[in-house]
PDB file of C-alpha atoms in Angstrom:
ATOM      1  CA  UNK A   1       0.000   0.000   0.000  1.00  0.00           C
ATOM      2  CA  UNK A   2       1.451   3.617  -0.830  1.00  0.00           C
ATOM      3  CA  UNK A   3       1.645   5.790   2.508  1.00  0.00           C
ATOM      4  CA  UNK A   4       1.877   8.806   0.654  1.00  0.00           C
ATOM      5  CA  UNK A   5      -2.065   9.075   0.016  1.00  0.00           C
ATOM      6  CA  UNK A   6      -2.187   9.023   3.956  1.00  0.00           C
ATOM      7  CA  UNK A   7       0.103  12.073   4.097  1.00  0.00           C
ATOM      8  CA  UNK A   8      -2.074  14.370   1.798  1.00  0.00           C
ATOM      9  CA  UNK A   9      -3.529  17.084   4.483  1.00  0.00           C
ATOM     10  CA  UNK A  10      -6.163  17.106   2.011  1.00  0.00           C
ATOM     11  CA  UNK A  11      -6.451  15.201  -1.155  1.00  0.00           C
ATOM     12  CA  UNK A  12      -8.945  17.946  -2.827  1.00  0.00           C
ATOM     13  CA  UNK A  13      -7.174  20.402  -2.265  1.00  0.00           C
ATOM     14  CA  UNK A  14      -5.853  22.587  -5.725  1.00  0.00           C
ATOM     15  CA  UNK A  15      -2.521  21.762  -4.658  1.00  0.00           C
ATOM     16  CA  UNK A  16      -0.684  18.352  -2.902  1.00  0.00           C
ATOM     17  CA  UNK A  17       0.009  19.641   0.938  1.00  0.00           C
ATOM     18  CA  UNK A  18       1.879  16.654   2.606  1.00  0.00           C
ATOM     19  CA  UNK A  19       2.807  16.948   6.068  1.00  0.00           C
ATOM     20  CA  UNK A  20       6.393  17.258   5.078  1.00  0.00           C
ATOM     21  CA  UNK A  21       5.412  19.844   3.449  1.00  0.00           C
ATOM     22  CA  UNK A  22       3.801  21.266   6.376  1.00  0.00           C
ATOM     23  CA  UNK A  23       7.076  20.217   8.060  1.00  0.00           C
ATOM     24  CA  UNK A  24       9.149  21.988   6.137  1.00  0.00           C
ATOM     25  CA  UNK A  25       7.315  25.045   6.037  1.00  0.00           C
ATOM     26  CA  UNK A  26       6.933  25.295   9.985  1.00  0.00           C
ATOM     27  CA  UNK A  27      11.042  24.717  10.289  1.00  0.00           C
ATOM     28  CA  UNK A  28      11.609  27.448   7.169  1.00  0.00           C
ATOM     29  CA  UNK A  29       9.899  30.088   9.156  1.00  0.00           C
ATOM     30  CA  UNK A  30      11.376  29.233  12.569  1.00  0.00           C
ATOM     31  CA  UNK A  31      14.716  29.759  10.870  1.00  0.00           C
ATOM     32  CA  UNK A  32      13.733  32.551   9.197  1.00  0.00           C
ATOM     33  CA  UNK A  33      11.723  34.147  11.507  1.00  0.00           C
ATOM     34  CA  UNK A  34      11.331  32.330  14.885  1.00  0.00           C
ATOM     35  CA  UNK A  35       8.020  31.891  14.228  1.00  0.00           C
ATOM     36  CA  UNK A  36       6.566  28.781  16.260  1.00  0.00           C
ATOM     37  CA  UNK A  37       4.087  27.507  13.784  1.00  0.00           C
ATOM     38  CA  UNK A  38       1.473  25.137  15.803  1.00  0.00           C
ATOM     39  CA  UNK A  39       0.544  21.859  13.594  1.00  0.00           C
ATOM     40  CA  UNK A  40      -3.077  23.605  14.027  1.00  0.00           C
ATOM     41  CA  UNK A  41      -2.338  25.924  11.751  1.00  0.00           C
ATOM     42  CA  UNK A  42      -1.648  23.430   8.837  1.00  0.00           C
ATOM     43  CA  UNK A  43      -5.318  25.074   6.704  1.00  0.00           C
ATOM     44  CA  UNK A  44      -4.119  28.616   7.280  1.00  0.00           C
ATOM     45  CA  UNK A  45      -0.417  27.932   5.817  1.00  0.00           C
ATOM     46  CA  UNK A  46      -2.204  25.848   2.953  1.00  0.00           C
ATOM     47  CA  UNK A  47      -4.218  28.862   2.022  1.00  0.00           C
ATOM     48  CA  UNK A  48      -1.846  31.332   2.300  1.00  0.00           C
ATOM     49  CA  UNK A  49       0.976  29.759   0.462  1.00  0.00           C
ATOM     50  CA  UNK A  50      -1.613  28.209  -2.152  1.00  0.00           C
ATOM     51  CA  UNK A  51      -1.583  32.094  -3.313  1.00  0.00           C
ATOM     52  CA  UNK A  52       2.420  32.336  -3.569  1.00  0.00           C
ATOM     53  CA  UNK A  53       2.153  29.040  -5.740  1.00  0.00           C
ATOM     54  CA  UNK A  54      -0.325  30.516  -7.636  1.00  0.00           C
ATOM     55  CA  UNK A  55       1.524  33.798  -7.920  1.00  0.00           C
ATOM     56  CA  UNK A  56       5.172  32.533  -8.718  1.00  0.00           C
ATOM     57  CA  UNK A  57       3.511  29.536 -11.240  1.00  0.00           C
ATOM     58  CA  UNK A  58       4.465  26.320  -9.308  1.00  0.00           C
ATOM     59  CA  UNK A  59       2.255  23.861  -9.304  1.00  0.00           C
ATOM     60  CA  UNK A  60       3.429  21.801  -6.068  1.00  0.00           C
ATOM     61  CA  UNK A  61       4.347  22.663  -2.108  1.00  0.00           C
ATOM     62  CA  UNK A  62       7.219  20.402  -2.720  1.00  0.00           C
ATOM     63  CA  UNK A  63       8.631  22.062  -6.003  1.00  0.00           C
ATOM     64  CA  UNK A  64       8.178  25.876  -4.041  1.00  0.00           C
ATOM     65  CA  UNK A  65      10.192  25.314  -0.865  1.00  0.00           C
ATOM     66  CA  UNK A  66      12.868  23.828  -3.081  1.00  0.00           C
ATOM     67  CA  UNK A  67      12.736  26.866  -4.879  1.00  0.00           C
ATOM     68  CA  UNK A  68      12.626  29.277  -2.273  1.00  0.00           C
ATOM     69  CA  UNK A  69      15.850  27.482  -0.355  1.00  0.00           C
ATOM     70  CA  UNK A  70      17.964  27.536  -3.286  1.00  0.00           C
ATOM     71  CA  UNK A  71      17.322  31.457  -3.766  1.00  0.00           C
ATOM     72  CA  UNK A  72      18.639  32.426  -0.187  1.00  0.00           C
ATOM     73  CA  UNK A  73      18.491  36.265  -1.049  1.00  0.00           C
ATOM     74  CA  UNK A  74      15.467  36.402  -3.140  1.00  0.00           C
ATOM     75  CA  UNK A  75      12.312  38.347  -2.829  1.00  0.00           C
ATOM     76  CA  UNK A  76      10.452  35.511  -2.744  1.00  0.00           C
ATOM     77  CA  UNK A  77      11.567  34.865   1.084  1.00  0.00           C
ATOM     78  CA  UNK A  78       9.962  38.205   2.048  1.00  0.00           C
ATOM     79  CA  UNK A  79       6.575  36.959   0.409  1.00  0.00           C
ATOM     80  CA  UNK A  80       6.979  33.414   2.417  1.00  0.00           C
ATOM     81  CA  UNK A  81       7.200  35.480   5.366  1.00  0.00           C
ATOM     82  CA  UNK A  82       4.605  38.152   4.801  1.00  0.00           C
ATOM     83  CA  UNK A  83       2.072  35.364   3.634  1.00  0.00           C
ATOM     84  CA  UNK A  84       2.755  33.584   7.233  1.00  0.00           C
ATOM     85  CA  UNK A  85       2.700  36.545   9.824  1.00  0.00           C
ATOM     86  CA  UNK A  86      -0.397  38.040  11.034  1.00  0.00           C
ATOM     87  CA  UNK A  87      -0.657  41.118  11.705  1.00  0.00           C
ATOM     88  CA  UNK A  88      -3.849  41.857  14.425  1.00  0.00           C
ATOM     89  CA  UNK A  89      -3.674  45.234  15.740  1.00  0.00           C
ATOM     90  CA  UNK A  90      -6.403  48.484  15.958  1.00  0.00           C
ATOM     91  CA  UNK A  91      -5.891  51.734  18.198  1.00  0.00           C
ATOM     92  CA  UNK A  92      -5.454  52.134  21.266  1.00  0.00           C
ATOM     93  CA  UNK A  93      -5.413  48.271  21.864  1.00  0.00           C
ATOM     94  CA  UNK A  94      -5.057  47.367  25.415  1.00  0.00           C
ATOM     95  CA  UNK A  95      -5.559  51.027  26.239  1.00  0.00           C
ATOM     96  CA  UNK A  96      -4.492  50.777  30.022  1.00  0.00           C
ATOM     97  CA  UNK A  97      -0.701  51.173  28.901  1.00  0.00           C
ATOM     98  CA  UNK A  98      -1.552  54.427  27.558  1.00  0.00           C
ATOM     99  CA  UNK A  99      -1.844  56.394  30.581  1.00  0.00           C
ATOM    100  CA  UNK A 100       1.400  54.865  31.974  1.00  0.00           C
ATOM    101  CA  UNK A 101       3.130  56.010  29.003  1.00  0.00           C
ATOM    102  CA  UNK A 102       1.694  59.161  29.512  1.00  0.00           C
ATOM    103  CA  UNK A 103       2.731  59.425  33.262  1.00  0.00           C
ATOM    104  CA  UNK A 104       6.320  58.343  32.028  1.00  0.00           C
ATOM    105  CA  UNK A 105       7.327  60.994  29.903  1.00  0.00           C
ATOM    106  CA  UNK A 106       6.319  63.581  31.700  1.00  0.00           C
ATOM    107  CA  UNK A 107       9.096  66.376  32.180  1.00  0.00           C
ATOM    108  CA  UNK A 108      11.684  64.927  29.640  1.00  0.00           C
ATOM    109  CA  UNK A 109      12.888  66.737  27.357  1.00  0.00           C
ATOM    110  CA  UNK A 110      14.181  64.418  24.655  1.00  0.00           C
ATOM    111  CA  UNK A 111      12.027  60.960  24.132  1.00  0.00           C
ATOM    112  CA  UNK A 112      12.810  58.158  22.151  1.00  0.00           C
ATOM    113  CA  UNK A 113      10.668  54.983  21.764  1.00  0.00           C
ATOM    114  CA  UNK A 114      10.971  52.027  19.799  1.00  0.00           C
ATOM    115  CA  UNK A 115       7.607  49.971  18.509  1.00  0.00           C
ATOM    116  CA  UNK A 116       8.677  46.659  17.816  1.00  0.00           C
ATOM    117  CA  UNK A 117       6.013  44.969  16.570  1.00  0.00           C
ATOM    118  CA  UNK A 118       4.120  47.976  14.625  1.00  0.00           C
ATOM    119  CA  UNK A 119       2.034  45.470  12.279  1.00  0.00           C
ATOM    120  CA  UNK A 120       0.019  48.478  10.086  1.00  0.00           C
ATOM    121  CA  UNK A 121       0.632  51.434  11.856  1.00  0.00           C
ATOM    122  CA  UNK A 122      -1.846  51.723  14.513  1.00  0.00           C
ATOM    123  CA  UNK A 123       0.299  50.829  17.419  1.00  0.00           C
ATOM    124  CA  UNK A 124       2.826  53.707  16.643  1.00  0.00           C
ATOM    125  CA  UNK A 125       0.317  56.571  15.858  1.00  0.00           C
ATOM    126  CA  UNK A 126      -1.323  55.510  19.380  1.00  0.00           C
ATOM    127  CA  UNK A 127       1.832  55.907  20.712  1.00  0.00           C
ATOM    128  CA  UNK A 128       2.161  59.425  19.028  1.00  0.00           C
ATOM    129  CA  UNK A 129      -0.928  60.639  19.832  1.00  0.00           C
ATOM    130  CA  UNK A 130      -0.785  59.801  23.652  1.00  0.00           C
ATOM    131  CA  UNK A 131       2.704  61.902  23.417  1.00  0.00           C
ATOM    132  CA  UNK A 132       0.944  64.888  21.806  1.00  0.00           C
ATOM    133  CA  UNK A 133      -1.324  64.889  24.150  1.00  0.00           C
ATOM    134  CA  UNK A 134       0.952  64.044  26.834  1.00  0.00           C
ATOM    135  CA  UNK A 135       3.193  67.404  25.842  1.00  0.00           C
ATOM    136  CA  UNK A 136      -0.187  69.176  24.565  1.00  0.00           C
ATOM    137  CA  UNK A 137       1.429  69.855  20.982  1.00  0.00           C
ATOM    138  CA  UNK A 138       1.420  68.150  18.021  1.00  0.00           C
ATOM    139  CA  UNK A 139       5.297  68.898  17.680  1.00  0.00           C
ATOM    140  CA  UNK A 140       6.641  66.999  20.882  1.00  0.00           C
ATOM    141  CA  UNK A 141      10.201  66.239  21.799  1.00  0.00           C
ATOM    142  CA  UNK A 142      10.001  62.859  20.623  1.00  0.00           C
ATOM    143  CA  UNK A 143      10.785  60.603  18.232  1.00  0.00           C
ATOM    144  CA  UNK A 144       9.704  56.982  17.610  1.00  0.00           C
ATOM    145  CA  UNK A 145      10.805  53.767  15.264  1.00  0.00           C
ATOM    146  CA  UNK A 146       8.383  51.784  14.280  1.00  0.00           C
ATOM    147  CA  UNK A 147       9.738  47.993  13.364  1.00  0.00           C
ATOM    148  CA  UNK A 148       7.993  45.018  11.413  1.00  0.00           C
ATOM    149  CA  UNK A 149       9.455  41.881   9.733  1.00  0.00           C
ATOM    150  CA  UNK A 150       6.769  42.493   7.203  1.00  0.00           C
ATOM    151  CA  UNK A 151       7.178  44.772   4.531  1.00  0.00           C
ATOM    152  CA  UNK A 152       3.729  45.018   3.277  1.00  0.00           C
ATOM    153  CA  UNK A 153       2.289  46.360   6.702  1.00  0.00           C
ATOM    154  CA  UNK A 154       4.917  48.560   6.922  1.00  0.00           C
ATOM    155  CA  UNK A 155       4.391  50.452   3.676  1.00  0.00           C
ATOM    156  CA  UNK A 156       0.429  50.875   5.021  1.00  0.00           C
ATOM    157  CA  UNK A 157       1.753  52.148   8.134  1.00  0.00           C
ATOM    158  CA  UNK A 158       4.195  54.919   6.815  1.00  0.00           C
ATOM    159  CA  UNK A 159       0.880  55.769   4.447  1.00  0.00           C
ATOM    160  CA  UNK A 160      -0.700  56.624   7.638  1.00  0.00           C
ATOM    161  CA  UNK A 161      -4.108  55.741   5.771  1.00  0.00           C
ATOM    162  CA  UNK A 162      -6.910  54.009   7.381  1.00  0.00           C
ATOM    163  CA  UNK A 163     -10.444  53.094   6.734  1.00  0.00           C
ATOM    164  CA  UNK A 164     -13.233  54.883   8.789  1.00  0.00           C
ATOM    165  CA  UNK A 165     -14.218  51.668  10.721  1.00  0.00           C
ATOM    166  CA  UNK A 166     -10.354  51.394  12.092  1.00  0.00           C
ATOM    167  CA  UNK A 167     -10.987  54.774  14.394  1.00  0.00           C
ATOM    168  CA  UNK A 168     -15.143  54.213  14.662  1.00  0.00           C
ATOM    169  CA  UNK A 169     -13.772  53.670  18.804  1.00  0.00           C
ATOM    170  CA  UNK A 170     -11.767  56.541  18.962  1.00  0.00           C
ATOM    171  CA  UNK A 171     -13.502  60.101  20.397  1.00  0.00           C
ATOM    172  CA  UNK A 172     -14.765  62.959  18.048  1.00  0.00           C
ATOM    173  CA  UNK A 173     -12.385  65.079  19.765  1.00  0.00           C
ATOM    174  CA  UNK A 174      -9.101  62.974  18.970  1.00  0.00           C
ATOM    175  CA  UNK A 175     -10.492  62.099  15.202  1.00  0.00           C
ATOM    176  CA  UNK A 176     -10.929  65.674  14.272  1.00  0.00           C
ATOM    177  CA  UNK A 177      -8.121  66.712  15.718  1.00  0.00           C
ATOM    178  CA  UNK A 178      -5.486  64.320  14.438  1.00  0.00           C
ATOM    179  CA  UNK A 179      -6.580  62.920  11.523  1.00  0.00           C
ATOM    180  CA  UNK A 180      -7.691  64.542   7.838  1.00  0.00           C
ATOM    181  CA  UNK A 181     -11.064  63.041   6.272  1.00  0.00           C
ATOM    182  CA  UNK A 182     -10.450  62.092   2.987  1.00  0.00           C
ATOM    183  CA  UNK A 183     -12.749  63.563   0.054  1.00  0.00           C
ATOM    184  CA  UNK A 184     -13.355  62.729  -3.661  1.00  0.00           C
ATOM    185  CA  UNK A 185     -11.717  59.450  -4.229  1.00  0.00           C
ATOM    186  CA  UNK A 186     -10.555  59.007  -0.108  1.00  0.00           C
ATOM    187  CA  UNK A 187     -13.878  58.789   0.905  1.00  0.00           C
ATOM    188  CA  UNK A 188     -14.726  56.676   4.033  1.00  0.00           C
ATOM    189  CA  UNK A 189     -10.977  56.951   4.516  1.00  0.00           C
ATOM    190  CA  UNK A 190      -8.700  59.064   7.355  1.00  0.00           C
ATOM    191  CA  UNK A 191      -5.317  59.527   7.515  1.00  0.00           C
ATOM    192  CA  UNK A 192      -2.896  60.824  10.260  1.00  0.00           C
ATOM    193  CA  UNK A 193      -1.961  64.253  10.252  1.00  0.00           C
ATOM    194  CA  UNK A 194       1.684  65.036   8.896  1.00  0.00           C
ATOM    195  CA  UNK A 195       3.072  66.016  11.994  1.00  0.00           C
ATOM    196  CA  UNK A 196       1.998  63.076  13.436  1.00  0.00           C
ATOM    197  CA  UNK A 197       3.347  60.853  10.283  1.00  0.00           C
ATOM    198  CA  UNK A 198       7.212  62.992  10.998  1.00  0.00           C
ATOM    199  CA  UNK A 199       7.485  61.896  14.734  1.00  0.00           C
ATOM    200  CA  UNK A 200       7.421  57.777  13.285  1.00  0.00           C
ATOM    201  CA  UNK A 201      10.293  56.150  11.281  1.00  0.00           C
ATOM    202  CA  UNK A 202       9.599  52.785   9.707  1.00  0.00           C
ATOM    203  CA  UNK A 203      11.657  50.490   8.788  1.00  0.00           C
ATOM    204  CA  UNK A 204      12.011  46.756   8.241  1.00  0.00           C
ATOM    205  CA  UNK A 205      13.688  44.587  10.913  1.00  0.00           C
ATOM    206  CA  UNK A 206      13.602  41.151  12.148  1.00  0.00           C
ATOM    207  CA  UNK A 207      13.789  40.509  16.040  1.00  0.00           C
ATOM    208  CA  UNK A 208      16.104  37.286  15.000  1.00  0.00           C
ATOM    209  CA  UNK A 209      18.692  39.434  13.400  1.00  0.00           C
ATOM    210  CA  UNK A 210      21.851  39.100  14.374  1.00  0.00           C
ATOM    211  CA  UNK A 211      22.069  42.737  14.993  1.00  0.00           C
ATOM    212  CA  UNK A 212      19.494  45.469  14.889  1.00  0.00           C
ATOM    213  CA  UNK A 213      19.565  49.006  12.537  1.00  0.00           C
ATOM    214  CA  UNK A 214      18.911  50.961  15.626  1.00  0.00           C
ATOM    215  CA  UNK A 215      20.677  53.663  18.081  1.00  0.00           C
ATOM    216  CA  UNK A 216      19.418  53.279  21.420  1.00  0.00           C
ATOM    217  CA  UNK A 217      18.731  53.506  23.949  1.00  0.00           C
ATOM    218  CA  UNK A 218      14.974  54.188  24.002  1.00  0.00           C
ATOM    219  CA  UNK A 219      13.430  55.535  27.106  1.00  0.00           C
ATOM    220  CA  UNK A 220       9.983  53.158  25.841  1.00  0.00           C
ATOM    221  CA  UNK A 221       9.977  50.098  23.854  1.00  0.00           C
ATOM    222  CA  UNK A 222       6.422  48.802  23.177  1.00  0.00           C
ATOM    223  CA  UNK A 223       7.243  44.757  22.514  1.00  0.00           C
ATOM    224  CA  UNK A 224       2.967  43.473  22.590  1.00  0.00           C
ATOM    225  CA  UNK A 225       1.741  40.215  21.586  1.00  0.00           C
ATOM    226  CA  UNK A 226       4.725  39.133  19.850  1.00  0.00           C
ATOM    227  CA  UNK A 227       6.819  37.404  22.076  1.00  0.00           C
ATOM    228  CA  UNK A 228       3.958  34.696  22.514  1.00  0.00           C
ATOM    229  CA  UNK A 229       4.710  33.263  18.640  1.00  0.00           C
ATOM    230  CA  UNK A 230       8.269  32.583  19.974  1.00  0.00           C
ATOM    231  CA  UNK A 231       9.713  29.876  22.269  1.00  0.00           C
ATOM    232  CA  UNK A 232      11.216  30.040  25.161  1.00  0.00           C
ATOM    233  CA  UNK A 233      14.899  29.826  23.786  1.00  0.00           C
ATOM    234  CA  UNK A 234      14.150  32.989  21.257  1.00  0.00           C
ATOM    235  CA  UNK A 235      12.137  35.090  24.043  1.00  0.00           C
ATOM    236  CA  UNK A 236      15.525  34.923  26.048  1.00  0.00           C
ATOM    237  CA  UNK A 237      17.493  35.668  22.954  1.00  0.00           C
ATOM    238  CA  UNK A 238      15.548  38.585  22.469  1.00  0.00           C
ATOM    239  CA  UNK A 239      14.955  40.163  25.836  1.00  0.00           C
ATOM    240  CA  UNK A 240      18.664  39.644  26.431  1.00  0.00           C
ATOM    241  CA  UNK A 241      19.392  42.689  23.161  1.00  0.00           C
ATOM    242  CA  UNK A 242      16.575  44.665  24.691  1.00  0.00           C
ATOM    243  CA  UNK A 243      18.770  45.643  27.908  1.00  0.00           C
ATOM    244  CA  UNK A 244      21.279  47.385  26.554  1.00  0.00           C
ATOM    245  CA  UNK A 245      18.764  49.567  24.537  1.00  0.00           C
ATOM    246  CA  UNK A 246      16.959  50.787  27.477  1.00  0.00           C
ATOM    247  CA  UNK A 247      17.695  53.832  29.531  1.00  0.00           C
ATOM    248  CA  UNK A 248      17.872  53.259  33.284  1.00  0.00           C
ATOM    249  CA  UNK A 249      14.945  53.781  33.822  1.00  0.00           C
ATOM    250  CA  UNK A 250      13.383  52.838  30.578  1.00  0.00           C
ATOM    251  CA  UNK A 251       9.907  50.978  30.389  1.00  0.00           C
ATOM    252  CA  UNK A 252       8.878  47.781  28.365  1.00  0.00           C
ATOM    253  CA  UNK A 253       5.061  47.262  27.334  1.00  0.00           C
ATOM    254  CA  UNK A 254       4.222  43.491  27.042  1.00  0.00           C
ATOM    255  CA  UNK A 255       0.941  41.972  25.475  1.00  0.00           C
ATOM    256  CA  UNK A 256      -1.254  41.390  28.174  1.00  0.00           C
ATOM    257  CA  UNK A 257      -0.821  37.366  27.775  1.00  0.00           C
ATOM    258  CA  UNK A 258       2.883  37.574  27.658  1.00  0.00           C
ATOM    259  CA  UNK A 259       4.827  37.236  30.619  1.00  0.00           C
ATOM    260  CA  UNK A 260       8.984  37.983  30.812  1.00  0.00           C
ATOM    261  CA  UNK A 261       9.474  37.270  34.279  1.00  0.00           C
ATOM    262  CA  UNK A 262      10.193  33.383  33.205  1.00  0.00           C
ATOM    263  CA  UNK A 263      12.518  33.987  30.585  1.00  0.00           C
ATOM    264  CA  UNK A 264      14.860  37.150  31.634  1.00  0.00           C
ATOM    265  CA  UNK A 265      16.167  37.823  34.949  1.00  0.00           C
ATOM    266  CA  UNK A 266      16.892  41.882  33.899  1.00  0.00           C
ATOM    267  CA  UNK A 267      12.997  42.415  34.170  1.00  0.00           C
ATOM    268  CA  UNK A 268      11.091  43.077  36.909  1.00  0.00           C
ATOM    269  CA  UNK A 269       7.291  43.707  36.842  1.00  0.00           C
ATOM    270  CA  UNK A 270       6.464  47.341  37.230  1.00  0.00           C
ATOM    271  CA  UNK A 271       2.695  47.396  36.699  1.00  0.00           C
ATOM    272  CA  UNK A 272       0.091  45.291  34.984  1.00  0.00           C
ATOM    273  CA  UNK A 273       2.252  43.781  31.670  1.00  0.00           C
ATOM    274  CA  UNK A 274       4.976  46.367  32.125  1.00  0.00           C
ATOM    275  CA  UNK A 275       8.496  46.264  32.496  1.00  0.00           C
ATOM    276  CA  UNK A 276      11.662  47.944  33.971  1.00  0.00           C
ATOM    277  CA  UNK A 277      15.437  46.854  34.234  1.00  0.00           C
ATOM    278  CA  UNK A 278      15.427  44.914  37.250  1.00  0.00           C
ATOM    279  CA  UNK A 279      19.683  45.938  38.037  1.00  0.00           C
ATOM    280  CA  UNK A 280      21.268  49.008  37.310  1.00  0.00           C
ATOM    281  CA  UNK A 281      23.074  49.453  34.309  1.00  0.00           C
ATOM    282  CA  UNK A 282      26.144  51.373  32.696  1.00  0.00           C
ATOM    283  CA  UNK A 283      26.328  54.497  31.096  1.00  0.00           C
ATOM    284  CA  UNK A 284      27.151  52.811  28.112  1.00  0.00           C
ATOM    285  CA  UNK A 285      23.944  50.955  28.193  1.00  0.00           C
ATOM    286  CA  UNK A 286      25.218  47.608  29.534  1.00  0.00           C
ATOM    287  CA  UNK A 287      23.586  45.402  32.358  1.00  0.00           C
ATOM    288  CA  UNK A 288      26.358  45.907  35.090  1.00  0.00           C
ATOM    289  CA  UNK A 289      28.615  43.293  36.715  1.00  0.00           C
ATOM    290  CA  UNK A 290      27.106  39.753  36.723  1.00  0.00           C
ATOM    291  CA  UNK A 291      23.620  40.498  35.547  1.00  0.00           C
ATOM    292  CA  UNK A 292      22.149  38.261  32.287  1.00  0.00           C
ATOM    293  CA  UNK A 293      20.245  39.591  30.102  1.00  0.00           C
ATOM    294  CA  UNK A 294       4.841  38.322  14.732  1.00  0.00           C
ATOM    295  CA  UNK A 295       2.034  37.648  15.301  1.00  0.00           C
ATOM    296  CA  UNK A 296       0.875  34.802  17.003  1.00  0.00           C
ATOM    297  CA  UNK A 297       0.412  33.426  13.739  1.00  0.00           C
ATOM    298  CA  UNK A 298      -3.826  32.716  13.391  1.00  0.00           C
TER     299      UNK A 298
END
């Protein structure tokens, strides 16, 4: 008898989906992008590669993830990673970090916060309004990078352009008074006033890199409902380069179902999911003497 029938995820499917396919595909993106793919998920990586093989012309999961490991530098990798990252986010989620934010910066002169996780933008324009209003300007001392390993969220988020249902939450007062209404062809759309488009950098950058295309350190880092895609092993990896990019007395936001306390001893808990260096550290941004250091997929 021929096992491979019994291997088929699904035998009706447009394409043949084996579970070393499936295999593969969960150990490609760990590699890639330490992305702990649960065998759950086989239906959701079916349908959103199906479109890749569609798109690129191959006509089997096998033949694809061939192709994309011989072609190490190619494009193609960022598509196998966009297609497989999800990207949930709206503004002003889990609004109780806000005001802590707010609290934070008051009376500095100078702020800089990273976003690590900014998925489409909303994260890091929540972030920017909260410091407008925190400094009650729309010019504050503050600038803030806004990171994603996927490069088709972050080109919405630097557009700064969002359907009217994505603010329906948010007060009259903030809506008219940092975003533009779009007319004519932008109907039924907003989009984020200039000034609040200048405070927030985007760029590309994966949280597995070896090193990072920043210059800390950051008096904020927002790091929310990331972490929880990773194991344990890459959460430590991680946490461990966030150290030396915080000021003393820097915070870190967490997702509200994340917890660091397990896999970093530089953390302690200073409120309800957020963080603070748990030792002092260097002026040079290192933990001193002794001390150690996208998207749930769905």
């Amino acid at each position: 008898m021929n096992a491979e029938p019994q291997n088929r995820l699904n035998s009706a499917k447009e394409f043949e989906f084996t579970t070393r396919d499936f295999d593969r595909v969960r150990e490609l993106i760990y590699q890639r992008a330490g992305i702990a793919l649960a065998e759950s998920k086989q239906e959701m990586v079916y349908s959103r590669l199906a479109r890749r093989l569609r798109a690129t012309g191959i006509v089997s999961f096998a033949t694809y993830l061939d192709s994309l490991e011989r072609q190490l530098d190619s494009n193609e990798w960022e598509a196998f990673v966009n297609a497989l990252t999800t990207n949930l986010t709206s503004f002003f989620r889990e609004a109780h970090h806000f005001p802590i934010l707010a609290e934070h910066v008051k009376g500095r002169r100078e702020l800089s916060v990273w976003c690590s996780a900014a998925s489409t933008g909303e994260e890091p324009y929540s972030i920017a309004i909260t410091l407008c209003e925190a400094y009650g300007t729309l010019n504050p001392p503050a600038q803030i990078v806004a990171t994603d390993i996927d490069t088709n969220v972050l080109t919405i988020g630097a557009n700064g352009v969002y359907p009217l249902d994505r603010v329906d939450k948010m007060s009259p007062e903030r809506l008219k008074k940092y975003f533009l209404r779009g007319t004519g062809a932008q109907a039924g759309m907003v989009r984020l006033r200039p000034e609040l488009r200048k405070m927030i950098t985007f760029k590309q950058l994966n949280l597995l890199a070896d090193s990072w295309p920043l210059s800390g350190p950051f008096d904020v880092i927002f790091c929310r409902n990331v972490m929880i895609y990773f194991d344990k092993p890459t959460q430590s990896k991680i946490l461990a380069k966030f150290v030396p990019l915080m000021k003393p007395d820097a915070l870190l936001f967490a997702g509200h179902s994340e917890n660091f306390l397990y896999v970093s001893d530089a953390l302690k808990l200073r409120g309800k999911t957020v963080y603070e260096l748990g030792k002092p550290i260097t002026h040079h941004g290192h933990v001193a003497s002794g001390a150690s250091a996208r998207r749930a997929v769905q």
